[in-house]
Coordinates of N, CA, C and O in Angstrom, one line a residue:
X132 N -16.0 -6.4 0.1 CA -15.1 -5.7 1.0 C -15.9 -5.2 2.2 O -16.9 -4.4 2.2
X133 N -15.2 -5.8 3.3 CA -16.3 -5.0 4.4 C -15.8 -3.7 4.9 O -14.6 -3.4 5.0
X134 N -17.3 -2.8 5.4 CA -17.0 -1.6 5.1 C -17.1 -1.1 6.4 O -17.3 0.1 6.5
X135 N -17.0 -2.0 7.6 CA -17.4 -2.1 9.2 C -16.0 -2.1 9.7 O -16.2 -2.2 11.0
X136 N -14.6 -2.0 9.5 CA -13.7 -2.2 10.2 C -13.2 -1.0 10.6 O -12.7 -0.3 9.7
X137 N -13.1 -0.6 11.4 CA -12.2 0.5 12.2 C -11.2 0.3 12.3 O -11.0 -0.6 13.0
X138 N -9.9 0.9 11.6 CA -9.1 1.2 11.0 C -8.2 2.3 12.5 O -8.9 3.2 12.9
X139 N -6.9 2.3 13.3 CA -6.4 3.3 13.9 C -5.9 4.1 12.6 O -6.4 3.8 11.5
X140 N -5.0 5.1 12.8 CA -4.6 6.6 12.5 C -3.1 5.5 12.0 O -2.6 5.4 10.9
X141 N -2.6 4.8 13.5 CA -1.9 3.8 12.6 C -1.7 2.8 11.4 O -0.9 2.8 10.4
X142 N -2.4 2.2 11.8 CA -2.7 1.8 10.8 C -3.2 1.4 9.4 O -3.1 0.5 8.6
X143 N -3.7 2.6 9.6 CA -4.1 3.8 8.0 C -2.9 3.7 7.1 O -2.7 3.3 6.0
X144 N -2.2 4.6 8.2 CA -0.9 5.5 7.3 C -0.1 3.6 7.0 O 0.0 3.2 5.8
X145 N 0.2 2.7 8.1 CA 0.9 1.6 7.2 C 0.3 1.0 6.4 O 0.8 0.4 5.5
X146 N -1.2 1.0 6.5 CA -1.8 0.8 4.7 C -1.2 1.5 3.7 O -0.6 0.9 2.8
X147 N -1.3 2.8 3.6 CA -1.4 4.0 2.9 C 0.1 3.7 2.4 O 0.4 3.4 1.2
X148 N 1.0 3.9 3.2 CA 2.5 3.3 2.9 C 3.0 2.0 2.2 O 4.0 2.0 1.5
X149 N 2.3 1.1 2.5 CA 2.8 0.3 2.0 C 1.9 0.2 0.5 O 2.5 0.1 -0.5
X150 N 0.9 0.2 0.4 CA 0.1 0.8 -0.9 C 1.2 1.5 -1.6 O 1.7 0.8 -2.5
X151 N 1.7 2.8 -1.4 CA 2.6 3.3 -1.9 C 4.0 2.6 -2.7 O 4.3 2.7 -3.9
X152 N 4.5 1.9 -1.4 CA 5.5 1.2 -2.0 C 5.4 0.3 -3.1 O 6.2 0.2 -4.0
X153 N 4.4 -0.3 -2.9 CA 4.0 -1.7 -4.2 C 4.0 -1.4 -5.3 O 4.4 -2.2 -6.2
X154 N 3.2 0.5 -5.7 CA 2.9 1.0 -6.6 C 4.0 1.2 -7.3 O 4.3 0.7 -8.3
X155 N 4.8 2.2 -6.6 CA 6.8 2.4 -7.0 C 7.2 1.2 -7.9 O 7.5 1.2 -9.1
X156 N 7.1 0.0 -6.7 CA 7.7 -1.2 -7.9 C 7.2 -2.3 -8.7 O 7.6 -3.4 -9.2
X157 N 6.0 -1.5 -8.6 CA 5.0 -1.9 -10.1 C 5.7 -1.3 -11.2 O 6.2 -1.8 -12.2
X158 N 5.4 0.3 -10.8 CA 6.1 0.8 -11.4 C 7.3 0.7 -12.4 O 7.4 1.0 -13.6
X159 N 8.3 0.2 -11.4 CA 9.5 0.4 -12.2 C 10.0 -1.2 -12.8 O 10.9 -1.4 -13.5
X160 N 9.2 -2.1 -12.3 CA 8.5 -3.5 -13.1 C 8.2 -3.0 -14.7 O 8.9 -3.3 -15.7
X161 N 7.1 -2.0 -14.6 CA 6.7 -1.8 -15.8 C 7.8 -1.0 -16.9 O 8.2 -1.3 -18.0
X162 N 8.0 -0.4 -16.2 CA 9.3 0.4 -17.0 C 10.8 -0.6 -17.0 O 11.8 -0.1 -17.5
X163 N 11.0 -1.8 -16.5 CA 11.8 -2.5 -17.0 C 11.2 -3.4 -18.1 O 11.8 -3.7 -19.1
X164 N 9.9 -3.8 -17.8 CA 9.3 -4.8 -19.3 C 9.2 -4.0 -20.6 O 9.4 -4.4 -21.8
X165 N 8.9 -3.0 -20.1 CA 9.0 -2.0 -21.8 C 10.5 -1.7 -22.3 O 10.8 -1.6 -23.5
X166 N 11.2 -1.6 -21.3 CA 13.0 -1.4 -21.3 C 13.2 -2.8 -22.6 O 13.7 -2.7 -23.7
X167 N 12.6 -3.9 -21.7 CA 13.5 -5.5 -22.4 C 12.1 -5.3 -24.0 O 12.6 -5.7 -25.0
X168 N 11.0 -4.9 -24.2 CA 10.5 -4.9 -25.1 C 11.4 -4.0 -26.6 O 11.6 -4.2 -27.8
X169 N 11.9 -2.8 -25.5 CA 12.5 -2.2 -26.9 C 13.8 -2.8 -27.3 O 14.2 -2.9 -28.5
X170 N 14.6 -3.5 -25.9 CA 15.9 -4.6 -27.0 C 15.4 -5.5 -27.5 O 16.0 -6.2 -28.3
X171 N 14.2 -5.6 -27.1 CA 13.7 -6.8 -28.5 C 13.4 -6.7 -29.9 O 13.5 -7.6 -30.7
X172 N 13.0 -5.3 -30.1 CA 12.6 -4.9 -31.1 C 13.2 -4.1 -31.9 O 12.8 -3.9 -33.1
X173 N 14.6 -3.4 -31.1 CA 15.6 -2.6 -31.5 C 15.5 -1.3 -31.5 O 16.2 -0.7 -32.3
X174 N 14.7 -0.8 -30.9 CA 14.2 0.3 -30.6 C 14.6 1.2 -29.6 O 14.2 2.3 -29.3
X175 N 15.8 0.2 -29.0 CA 16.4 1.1 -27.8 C 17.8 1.9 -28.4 O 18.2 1.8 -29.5
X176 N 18.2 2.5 -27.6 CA 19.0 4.0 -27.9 C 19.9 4.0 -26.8 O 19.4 4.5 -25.8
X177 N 21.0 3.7 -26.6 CA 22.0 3.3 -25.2 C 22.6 4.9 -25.7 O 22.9 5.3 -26.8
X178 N 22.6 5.9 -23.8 CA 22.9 7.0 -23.5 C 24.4 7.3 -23.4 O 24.4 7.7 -22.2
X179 N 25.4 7.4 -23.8 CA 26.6 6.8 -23.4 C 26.8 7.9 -22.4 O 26.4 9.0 -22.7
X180 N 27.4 7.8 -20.9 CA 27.2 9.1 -20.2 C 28.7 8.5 -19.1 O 29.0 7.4 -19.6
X181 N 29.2 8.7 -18.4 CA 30.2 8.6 -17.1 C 29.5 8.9 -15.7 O 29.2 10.1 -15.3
X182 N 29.3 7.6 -14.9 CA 28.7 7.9 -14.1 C 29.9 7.4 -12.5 O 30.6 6.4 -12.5
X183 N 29.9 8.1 -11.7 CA 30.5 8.1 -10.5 C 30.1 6.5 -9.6 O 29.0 6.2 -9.2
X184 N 31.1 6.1 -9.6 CA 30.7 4.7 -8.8 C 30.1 4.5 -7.7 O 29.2 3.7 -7.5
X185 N 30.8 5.2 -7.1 CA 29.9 5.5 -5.6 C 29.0 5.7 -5.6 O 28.5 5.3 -4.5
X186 N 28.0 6.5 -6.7 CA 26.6 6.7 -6.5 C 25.9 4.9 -7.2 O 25.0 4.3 -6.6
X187 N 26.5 4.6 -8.1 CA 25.8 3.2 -8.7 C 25.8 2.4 -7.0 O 24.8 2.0 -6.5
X188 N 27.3 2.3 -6.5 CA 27.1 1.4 -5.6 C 26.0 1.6 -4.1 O 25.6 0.7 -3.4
X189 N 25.9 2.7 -4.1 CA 24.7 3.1 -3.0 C 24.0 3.2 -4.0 O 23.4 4.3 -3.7
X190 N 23.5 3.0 -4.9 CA 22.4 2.4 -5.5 C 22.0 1.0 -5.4 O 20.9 0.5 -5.1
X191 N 23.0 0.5 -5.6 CA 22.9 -1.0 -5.7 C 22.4 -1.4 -4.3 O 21.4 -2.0 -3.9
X192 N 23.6 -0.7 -3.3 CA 23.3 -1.1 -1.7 C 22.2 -0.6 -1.2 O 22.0 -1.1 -0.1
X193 N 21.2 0.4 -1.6 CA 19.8 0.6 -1.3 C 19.1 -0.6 -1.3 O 18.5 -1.2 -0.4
X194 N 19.2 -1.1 -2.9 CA 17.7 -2.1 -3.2 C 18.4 -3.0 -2.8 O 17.5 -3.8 -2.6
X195 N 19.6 -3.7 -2.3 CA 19.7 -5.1 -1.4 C 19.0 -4.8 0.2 O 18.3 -5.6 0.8
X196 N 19.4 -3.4 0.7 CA 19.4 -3.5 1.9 C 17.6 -3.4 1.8 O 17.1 -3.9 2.8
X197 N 17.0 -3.0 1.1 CA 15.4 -3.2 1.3 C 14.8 -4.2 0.7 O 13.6 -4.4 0.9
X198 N 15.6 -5.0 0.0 CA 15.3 -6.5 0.0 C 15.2 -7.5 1.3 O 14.4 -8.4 1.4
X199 N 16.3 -7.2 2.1 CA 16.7 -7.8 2.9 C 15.6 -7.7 4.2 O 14.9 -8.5 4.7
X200 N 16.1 -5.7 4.6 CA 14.3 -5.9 5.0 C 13.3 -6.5 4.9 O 12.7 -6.6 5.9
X201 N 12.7 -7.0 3.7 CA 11.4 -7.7 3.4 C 11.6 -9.0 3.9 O 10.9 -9.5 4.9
X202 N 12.6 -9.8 3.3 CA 13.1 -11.1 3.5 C 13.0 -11.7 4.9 O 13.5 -12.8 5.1

């Protein structure tokens, strides 16, 4: 790794950010492979709860619209 590059203030922080971001969906990568490990094994426990649509679907419409971004 060379250790000679001068780096702006800018573009620090969009290292630093996008570092960030990857880690999140590493993150939640990992916590879906453990998710599909426990229906494998039977070990999972389904929460039965009522949830408001509108918030699932601005959920959903987040992770397309920052897909789409990337894309």
């Amino acid at each position: 790794m060379r250790t000679d590059v001068q780096w702006s203030k800018k573009q620090q922080l969009e290292f630093l950010l996008e570092a960030n971001n990857n880690a999140d969906r590493l993150t939640l990568l990992i916590r879906d492979l453990l998710d599909m490990s426990r229906i494998d094994s039977g070990n999972l426990t389904l929460d039965k709860r009522s949830y408001p649509v509108s918030e699932i679907l601005d959920s959903i419409s987040g992770v397309t619209f920052d897909y789409n971004i990337q894309t």
